[in-house]
PDB file of C-alpha atoms in Angstrom:
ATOM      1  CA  UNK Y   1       2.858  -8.806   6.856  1.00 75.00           C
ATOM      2  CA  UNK Y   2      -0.134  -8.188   8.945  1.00 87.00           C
ATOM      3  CA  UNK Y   3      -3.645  -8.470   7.679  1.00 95.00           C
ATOM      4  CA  UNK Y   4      -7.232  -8.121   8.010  1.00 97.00           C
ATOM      5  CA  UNK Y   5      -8.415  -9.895  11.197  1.00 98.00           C
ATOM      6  CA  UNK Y   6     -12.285 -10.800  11.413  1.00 98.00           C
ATOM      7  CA  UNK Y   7     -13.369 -12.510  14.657  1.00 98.00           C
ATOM      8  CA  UNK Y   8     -15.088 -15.048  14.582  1.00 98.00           C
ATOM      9  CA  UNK Y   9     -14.397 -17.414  11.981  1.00 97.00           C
ATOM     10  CA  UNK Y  10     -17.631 -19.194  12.352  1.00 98.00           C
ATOM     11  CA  UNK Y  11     -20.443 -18.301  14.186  1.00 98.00           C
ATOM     12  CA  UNK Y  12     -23.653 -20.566  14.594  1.00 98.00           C
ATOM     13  CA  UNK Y  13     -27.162 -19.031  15.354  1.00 98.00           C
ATOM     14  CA  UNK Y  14     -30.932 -19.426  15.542  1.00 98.00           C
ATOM     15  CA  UNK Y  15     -33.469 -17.623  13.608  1.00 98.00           C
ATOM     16  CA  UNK Y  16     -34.502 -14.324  15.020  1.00 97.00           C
ATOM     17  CA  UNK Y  17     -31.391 -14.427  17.218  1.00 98.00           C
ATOM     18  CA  UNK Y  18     -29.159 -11.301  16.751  1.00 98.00           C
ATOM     19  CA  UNK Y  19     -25.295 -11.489  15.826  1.00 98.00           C
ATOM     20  CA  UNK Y  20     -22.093  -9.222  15.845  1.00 98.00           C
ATOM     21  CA  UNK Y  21     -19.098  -9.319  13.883  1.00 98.00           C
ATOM     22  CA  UNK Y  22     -15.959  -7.640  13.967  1.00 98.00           C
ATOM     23  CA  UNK Y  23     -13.189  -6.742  11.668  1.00 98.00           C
ATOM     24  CA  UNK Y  24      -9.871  -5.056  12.663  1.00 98.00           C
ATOM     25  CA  UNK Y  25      -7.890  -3.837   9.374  1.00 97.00           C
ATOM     26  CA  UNK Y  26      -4.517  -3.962   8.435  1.00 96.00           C
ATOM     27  CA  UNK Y  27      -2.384  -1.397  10.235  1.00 94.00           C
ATOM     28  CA  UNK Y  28      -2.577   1.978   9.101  1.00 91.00           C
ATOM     29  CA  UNK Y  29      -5.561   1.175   6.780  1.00 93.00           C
ATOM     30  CA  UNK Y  30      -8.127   3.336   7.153  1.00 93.00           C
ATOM     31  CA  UNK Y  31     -11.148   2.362   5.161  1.00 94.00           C
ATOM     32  CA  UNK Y  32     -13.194  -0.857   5.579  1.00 96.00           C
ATOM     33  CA  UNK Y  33     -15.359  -2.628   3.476  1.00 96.00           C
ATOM     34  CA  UNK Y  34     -18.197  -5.326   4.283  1.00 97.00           C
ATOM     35  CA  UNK Y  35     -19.255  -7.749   1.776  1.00 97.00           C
ATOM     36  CA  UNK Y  36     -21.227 -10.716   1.955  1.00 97.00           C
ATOM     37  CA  UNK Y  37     -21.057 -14.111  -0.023  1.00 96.00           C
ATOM     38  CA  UNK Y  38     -23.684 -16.646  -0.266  1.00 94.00           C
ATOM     39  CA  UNK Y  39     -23.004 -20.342  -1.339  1.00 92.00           C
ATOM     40  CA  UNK Y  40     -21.263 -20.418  -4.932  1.00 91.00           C
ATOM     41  CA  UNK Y  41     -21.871 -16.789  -5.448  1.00 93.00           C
ATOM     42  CA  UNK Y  42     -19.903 -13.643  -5.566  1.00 94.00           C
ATOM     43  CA  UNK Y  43     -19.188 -11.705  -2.628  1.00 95.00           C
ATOM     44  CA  UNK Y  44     -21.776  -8.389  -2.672  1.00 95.00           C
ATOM     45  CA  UNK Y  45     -20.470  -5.208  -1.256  1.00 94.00           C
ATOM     46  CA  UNK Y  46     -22.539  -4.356   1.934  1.00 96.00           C
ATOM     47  CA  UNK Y  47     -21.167  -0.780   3.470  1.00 96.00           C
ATOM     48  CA  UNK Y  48     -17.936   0.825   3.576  1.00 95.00           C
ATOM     49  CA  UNK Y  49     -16.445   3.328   6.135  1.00 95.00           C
ATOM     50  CA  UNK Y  50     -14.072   6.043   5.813  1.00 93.00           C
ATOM     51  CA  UNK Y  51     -12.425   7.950   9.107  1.00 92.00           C
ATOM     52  CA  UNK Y  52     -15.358   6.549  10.709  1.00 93.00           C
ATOM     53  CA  UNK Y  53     -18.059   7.758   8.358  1.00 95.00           C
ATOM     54  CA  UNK Y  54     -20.424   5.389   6.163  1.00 94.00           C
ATOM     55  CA  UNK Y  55     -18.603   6.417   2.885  1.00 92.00           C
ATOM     56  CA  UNK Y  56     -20.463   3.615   0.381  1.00 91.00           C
ATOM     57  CA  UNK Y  57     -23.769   1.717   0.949  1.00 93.00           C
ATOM     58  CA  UNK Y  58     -24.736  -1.352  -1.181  1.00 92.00           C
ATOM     59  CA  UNK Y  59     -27.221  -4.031  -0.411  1.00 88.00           C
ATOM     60  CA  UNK Y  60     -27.460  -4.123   3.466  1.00 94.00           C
ATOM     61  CA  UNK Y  61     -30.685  -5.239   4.835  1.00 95.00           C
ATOM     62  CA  UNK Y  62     -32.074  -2.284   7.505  1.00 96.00           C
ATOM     63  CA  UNK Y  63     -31.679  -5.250   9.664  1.00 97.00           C
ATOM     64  CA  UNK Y  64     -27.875  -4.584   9.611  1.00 97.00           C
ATOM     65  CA  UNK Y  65     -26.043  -2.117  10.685  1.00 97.00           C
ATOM     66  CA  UNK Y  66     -22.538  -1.323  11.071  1.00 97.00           C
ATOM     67  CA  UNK Y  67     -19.663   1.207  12.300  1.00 97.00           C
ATOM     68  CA  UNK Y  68     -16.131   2.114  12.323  1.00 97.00           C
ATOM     69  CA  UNK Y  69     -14.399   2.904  15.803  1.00 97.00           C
ATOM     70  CA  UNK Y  70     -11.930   5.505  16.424  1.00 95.00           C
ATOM     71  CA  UNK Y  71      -9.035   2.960  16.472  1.00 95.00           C
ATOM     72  CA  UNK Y  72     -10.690   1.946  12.742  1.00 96.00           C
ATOM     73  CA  UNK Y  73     -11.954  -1.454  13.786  1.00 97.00           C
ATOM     74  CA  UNK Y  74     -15.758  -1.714  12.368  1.00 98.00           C
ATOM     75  CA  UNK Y  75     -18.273  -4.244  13.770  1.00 98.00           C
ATOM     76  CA  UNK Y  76     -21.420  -5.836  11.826  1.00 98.00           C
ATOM     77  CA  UNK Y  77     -24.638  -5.958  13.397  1.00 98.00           C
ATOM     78  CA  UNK Y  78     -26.891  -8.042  12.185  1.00 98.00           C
ATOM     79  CA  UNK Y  79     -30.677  -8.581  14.097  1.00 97.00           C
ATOM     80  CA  UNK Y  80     -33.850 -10.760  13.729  1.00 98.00           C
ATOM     81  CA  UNK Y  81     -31.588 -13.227  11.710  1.00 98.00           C
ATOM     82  CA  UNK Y  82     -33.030 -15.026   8.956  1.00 98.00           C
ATOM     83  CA  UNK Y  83     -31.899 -18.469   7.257  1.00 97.00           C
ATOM     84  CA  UNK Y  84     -30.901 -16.725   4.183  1.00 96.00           C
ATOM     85  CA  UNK Y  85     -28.479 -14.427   6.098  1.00 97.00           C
ATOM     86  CA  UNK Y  86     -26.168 -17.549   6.354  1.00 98.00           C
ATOM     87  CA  UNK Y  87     -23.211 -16.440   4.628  1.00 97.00           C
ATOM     88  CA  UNK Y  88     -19.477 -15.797   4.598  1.00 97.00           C
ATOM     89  CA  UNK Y  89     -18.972 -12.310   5.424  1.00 98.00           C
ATOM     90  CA  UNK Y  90     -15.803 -10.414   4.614  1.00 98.00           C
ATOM     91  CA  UNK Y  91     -14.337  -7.529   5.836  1.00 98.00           C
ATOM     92  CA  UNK Y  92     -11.979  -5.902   3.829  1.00 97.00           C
ATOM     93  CA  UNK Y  93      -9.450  -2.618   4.132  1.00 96.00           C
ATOM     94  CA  UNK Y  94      -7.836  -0.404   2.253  1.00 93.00           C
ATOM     95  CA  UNK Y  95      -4.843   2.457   2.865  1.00 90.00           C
ATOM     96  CA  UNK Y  96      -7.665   5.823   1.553  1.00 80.00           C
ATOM     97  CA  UNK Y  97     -10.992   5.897   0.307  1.00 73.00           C
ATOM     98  CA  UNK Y  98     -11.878   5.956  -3.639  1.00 68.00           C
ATOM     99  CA  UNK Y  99      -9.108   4.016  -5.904  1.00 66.00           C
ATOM    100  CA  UNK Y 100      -7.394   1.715  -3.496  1.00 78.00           C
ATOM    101  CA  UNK Y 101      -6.700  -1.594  -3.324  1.00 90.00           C
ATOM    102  CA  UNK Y 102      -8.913  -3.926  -1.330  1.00 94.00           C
ATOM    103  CA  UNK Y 103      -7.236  -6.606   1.212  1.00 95.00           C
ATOM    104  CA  UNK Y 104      -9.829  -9.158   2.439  1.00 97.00           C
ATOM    105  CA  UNK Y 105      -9.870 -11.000   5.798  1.00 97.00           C
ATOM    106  CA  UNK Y 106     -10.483 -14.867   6.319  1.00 97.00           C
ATOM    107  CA  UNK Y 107     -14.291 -14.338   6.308  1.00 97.00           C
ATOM    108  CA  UNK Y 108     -16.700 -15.078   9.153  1.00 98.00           C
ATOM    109  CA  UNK Y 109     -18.653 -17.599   7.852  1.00 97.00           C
ATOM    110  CA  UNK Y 110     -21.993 -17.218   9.798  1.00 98.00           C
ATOM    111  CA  UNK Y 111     -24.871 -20.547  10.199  1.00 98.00           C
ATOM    112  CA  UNK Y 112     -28.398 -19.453  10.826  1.00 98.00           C
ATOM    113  CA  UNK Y 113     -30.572 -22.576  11.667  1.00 97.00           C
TER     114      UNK Y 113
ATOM    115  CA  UNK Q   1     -27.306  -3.753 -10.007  1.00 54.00           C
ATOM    116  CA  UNK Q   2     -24.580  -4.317 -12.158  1.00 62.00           C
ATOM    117  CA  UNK Q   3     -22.806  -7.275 -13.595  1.00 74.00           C
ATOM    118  CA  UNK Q   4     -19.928  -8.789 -14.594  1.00 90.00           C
ATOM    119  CA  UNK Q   5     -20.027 -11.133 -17.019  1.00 93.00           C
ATOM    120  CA  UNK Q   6     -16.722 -13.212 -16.290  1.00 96.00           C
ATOM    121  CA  UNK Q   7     -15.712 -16.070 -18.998  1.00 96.00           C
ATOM    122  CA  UNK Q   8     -15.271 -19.119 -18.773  1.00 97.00           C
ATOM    123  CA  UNK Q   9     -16.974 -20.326 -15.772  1.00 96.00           C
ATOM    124  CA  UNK Q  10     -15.342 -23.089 -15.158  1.00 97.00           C
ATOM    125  CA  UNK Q  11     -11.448 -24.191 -16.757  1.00 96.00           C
ATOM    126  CA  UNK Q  12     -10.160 -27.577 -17.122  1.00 97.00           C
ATOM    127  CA  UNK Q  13      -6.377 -27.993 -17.704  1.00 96.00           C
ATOM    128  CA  UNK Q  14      -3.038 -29.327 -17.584  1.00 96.00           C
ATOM    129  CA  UNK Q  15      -0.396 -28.305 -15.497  1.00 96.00           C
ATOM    130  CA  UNK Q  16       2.144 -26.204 -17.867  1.00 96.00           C
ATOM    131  CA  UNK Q  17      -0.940 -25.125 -19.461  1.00 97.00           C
ATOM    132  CA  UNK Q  18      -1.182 -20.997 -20.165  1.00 97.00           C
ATOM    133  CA  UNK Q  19      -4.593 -19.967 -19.046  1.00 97.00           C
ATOM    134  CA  UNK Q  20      -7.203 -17.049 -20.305  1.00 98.00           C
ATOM    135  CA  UNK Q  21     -10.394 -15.449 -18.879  1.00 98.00           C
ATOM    136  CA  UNK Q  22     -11.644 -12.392 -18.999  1.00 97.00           C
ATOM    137  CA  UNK Q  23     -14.620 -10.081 -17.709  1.00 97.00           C
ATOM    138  CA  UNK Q  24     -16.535  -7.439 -20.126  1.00 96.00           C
ATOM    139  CA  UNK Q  25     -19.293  -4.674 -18.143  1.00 95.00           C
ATOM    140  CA  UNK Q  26     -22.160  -2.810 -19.584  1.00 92.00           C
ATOM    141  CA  UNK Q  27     -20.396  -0.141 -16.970  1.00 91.00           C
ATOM    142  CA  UNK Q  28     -17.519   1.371 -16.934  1.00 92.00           C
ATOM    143  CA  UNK Q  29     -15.034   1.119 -13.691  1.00 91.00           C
ATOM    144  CA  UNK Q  30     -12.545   3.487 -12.473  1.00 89.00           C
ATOM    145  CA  UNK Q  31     -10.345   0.542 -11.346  1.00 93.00           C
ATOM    146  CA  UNK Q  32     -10.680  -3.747 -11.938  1.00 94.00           C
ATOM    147  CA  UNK Q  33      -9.010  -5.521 -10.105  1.00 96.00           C
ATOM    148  CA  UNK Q  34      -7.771  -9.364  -9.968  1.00 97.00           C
ATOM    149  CA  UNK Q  35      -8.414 -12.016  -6.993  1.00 97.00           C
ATOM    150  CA  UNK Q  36      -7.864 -15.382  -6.430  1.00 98.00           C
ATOM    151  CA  UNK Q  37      -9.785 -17.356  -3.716  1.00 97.00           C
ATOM    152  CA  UNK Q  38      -9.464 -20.763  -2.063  1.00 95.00           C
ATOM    153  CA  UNK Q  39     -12.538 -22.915  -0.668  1.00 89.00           C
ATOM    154  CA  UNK Q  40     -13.827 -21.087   2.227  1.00 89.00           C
ATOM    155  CA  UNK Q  41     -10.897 -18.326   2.497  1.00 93.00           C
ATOM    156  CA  UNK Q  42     -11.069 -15.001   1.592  1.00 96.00           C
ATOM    157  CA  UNK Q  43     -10.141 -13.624  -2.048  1.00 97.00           C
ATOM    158  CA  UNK Q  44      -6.249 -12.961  -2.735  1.00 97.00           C
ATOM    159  CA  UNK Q  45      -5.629  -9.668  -4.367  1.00 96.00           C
ATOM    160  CA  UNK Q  46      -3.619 -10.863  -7.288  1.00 97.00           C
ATOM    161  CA  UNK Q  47      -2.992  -7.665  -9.781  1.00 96.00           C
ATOM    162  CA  UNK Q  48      -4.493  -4.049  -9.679  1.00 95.00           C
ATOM    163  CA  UNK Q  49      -5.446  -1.922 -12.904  1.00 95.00           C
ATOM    164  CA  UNK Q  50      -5.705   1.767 -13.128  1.00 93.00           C
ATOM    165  CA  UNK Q  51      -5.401   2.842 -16.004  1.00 93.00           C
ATOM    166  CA  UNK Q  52      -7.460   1.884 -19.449  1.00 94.00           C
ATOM    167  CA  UNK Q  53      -5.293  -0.153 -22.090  1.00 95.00           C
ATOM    168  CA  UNK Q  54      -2.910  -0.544 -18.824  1.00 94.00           C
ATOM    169  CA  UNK Q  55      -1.140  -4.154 -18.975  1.00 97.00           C
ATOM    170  CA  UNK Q  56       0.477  -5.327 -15.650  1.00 96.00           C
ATOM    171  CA  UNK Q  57       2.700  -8.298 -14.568  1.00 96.00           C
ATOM    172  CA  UNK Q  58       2.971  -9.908 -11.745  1.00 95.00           C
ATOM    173  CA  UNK Q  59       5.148 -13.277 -12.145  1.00 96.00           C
ATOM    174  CA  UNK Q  60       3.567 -15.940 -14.429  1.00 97.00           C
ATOM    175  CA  UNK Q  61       0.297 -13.365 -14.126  1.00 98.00           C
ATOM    176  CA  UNK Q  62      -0.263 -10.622 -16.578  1.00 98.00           C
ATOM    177  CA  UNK Q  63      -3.535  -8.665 -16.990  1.00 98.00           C
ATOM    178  CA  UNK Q  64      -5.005  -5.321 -19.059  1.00 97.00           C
ATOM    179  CA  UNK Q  65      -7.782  -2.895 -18.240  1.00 96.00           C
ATOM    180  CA  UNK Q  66      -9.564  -2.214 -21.504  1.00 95.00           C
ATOM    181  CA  UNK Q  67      -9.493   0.470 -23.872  1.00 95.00           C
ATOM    182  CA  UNK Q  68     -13.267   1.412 -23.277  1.00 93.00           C
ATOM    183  CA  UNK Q  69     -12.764   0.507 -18.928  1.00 92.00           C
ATOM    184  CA  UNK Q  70     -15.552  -1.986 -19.977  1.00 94.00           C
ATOM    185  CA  UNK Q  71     -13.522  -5.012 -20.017  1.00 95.00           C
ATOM    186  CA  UNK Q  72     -10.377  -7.292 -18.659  1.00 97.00           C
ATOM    187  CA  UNK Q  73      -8.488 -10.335 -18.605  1.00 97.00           C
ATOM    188  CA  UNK Q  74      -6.094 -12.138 -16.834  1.00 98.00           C
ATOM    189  CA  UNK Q  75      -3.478 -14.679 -18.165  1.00 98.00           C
ATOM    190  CA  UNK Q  76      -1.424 -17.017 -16.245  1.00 98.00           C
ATOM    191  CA  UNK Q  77       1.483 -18.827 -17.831  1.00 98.00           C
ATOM    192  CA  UNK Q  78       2.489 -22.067 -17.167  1.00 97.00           C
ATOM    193  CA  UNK Q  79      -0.330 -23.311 -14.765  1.00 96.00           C
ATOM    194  CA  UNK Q  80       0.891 -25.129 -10.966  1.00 96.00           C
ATOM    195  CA  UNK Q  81      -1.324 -27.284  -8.945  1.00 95.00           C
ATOM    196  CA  UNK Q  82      -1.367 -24.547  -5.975  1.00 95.00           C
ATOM    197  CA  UNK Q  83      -3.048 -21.768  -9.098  1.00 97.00           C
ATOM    198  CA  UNK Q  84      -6.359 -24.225  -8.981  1.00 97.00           C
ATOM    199  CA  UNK Q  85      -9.152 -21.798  -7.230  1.00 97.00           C
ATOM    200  CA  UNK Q  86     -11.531 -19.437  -7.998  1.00 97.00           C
ATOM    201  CA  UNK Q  87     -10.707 -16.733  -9.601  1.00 98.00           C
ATOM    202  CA  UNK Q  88     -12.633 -13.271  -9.556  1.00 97.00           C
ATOM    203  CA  UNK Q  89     -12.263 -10.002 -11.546  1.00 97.00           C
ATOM    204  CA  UNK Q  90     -13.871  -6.872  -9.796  1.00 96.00           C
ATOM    205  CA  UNK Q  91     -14.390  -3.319 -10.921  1.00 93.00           C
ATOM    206  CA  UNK Q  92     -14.539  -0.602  -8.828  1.00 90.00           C
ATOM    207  CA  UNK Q  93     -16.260   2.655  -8.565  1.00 83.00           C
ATOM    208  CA  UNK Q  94     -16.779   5.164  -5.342  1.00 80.00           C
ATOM    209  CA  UNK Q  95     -15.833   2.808  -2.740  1.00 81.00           C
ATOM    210  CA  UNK Q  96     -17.536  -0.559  -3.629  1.00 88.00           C
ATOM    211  CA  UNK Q  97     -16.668  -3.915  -5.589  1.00 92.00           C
ATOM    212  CA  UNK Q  98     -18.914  -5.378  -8.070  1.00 93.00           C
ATOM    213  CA  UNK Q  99     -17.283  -9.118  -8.837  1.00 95.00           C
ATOM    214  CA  UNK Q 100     -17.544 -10.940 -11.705  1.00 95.00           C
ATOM    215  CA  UNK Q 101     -19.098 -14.032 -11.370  1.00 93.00           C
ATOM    216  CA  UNK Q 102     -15.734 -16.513 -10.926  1.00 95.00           C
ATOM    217  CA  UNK Q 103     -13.875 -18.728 -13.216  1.00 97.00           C
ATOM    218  CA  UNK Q 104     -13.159 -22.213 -11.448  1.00 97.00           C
ATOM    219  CA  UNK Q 105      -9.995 -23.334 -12.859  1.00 97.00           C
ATOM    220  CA  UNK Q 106      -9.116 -26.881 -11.846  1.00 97.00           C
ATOM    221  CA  UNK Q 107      -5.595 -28.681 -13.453  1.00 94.00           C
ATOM    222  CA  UNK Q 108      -5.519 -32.054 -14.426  1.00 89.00           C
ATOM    223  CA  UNK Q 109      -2.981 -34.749 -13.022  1.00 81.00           C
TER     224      UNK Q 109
END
């Protein structure tokens, strides 16, 4: 079965540089979710879209932002990168907003040096 | 924010070995959730809860959503080498996750 894509699976940058990352859900699936996951922690929810509308917002720097396109592939923008913005970040999808099950990609895991 | 408080943090067995942990909230959650993730991979969804006092299968997995939606655990009967990971419980509300903070369960040769 098909599943969450997130492109690219590692992605290396400097301080202050900016970065984009993209998530394509599993057919059909119309909500996606963003979370991030530092070394040995938990992943933390970041923003979720619905039908291409910001539908949740958790702890996203203003330094990020994010959006869903009309074919429901989101992207994650992230700017003036610090070193404690390296990271795996997840995407995640779901068929419907509210209680749905969550399907996660393969992560991008992103190195700021 | 919130937390989960997920217990133990780390597991130690043999294989064959039936295995407990479980995660208890000062919130309560609409949904929780069980996933499974490998070194740099993301989490597996491994069993869904919807209901409180709910108590779902799913092969050598079972787990229940509390009574009071505060609380739940997972079992897994008769441990294999491929169930060593990190295991998360996560309770939802609105649209977001909050994850517990991981059990590390690691089997013995």
């Amino acid at each position: 079965a098909a599943g969450v894509i997130q492109s690219p699976r590692h992605l290396i940058k400097e301080k202050r540089e900016t970065a984009t990352l993209k998530c394509y859900p599993i057919p059909r699936h119309d909500t996606v979710y963003w979370y991030q996951q530092g070394p040995g922690q938990d992943p933390q929810f970041l923003i979720s879209f619905y039908e291409k509308m910001q539908s949740d917002k958790g702890s996203i720097p203003d330094r990020f932002s994010a959006q869903q396109f009309s074919d429901y592939h989101s992207e994650l923008n992230m700017s003036s990168l610090e070193l404690g913005d390296s990271a795996l970040y997840f995407c995640a999808s779901s068929l419907g907003t509210g209680i749905y099950e969550q399907y996660f990609g393969p992560g991008t895991r992103l190195t700021v040096t | 924010g919130q937390q989960l408080n997920q217990s133990p943090q780390s597991m130690f067995i043999q294989e064959g070995e039936d295995v407990s942990m479980n995660c208890t909230s000062s919130s309560i959650f609409n949904t929780w959730l069980w996933y499974k993730q490998d070194p740099g991979e993301g989490p597996v969804l491994l069993i869904a809860l919807y209901k409180a006092g709910e108590l779902t299968s799913n092969g050598r997995l079972t787990a229940q959503f509390g009574i009071t939606r505060k609380d739940s655990f997972l079992n897994i009967s008769a441990s294999i080498p491929s169930d060593v990971g990190i295991y998360f419980c996560a309770g939802q509300q609105n649209e977001k996750l909050t994850f517990g903070t991981g059990t590390r369960l690691t089997i013995i040769p």
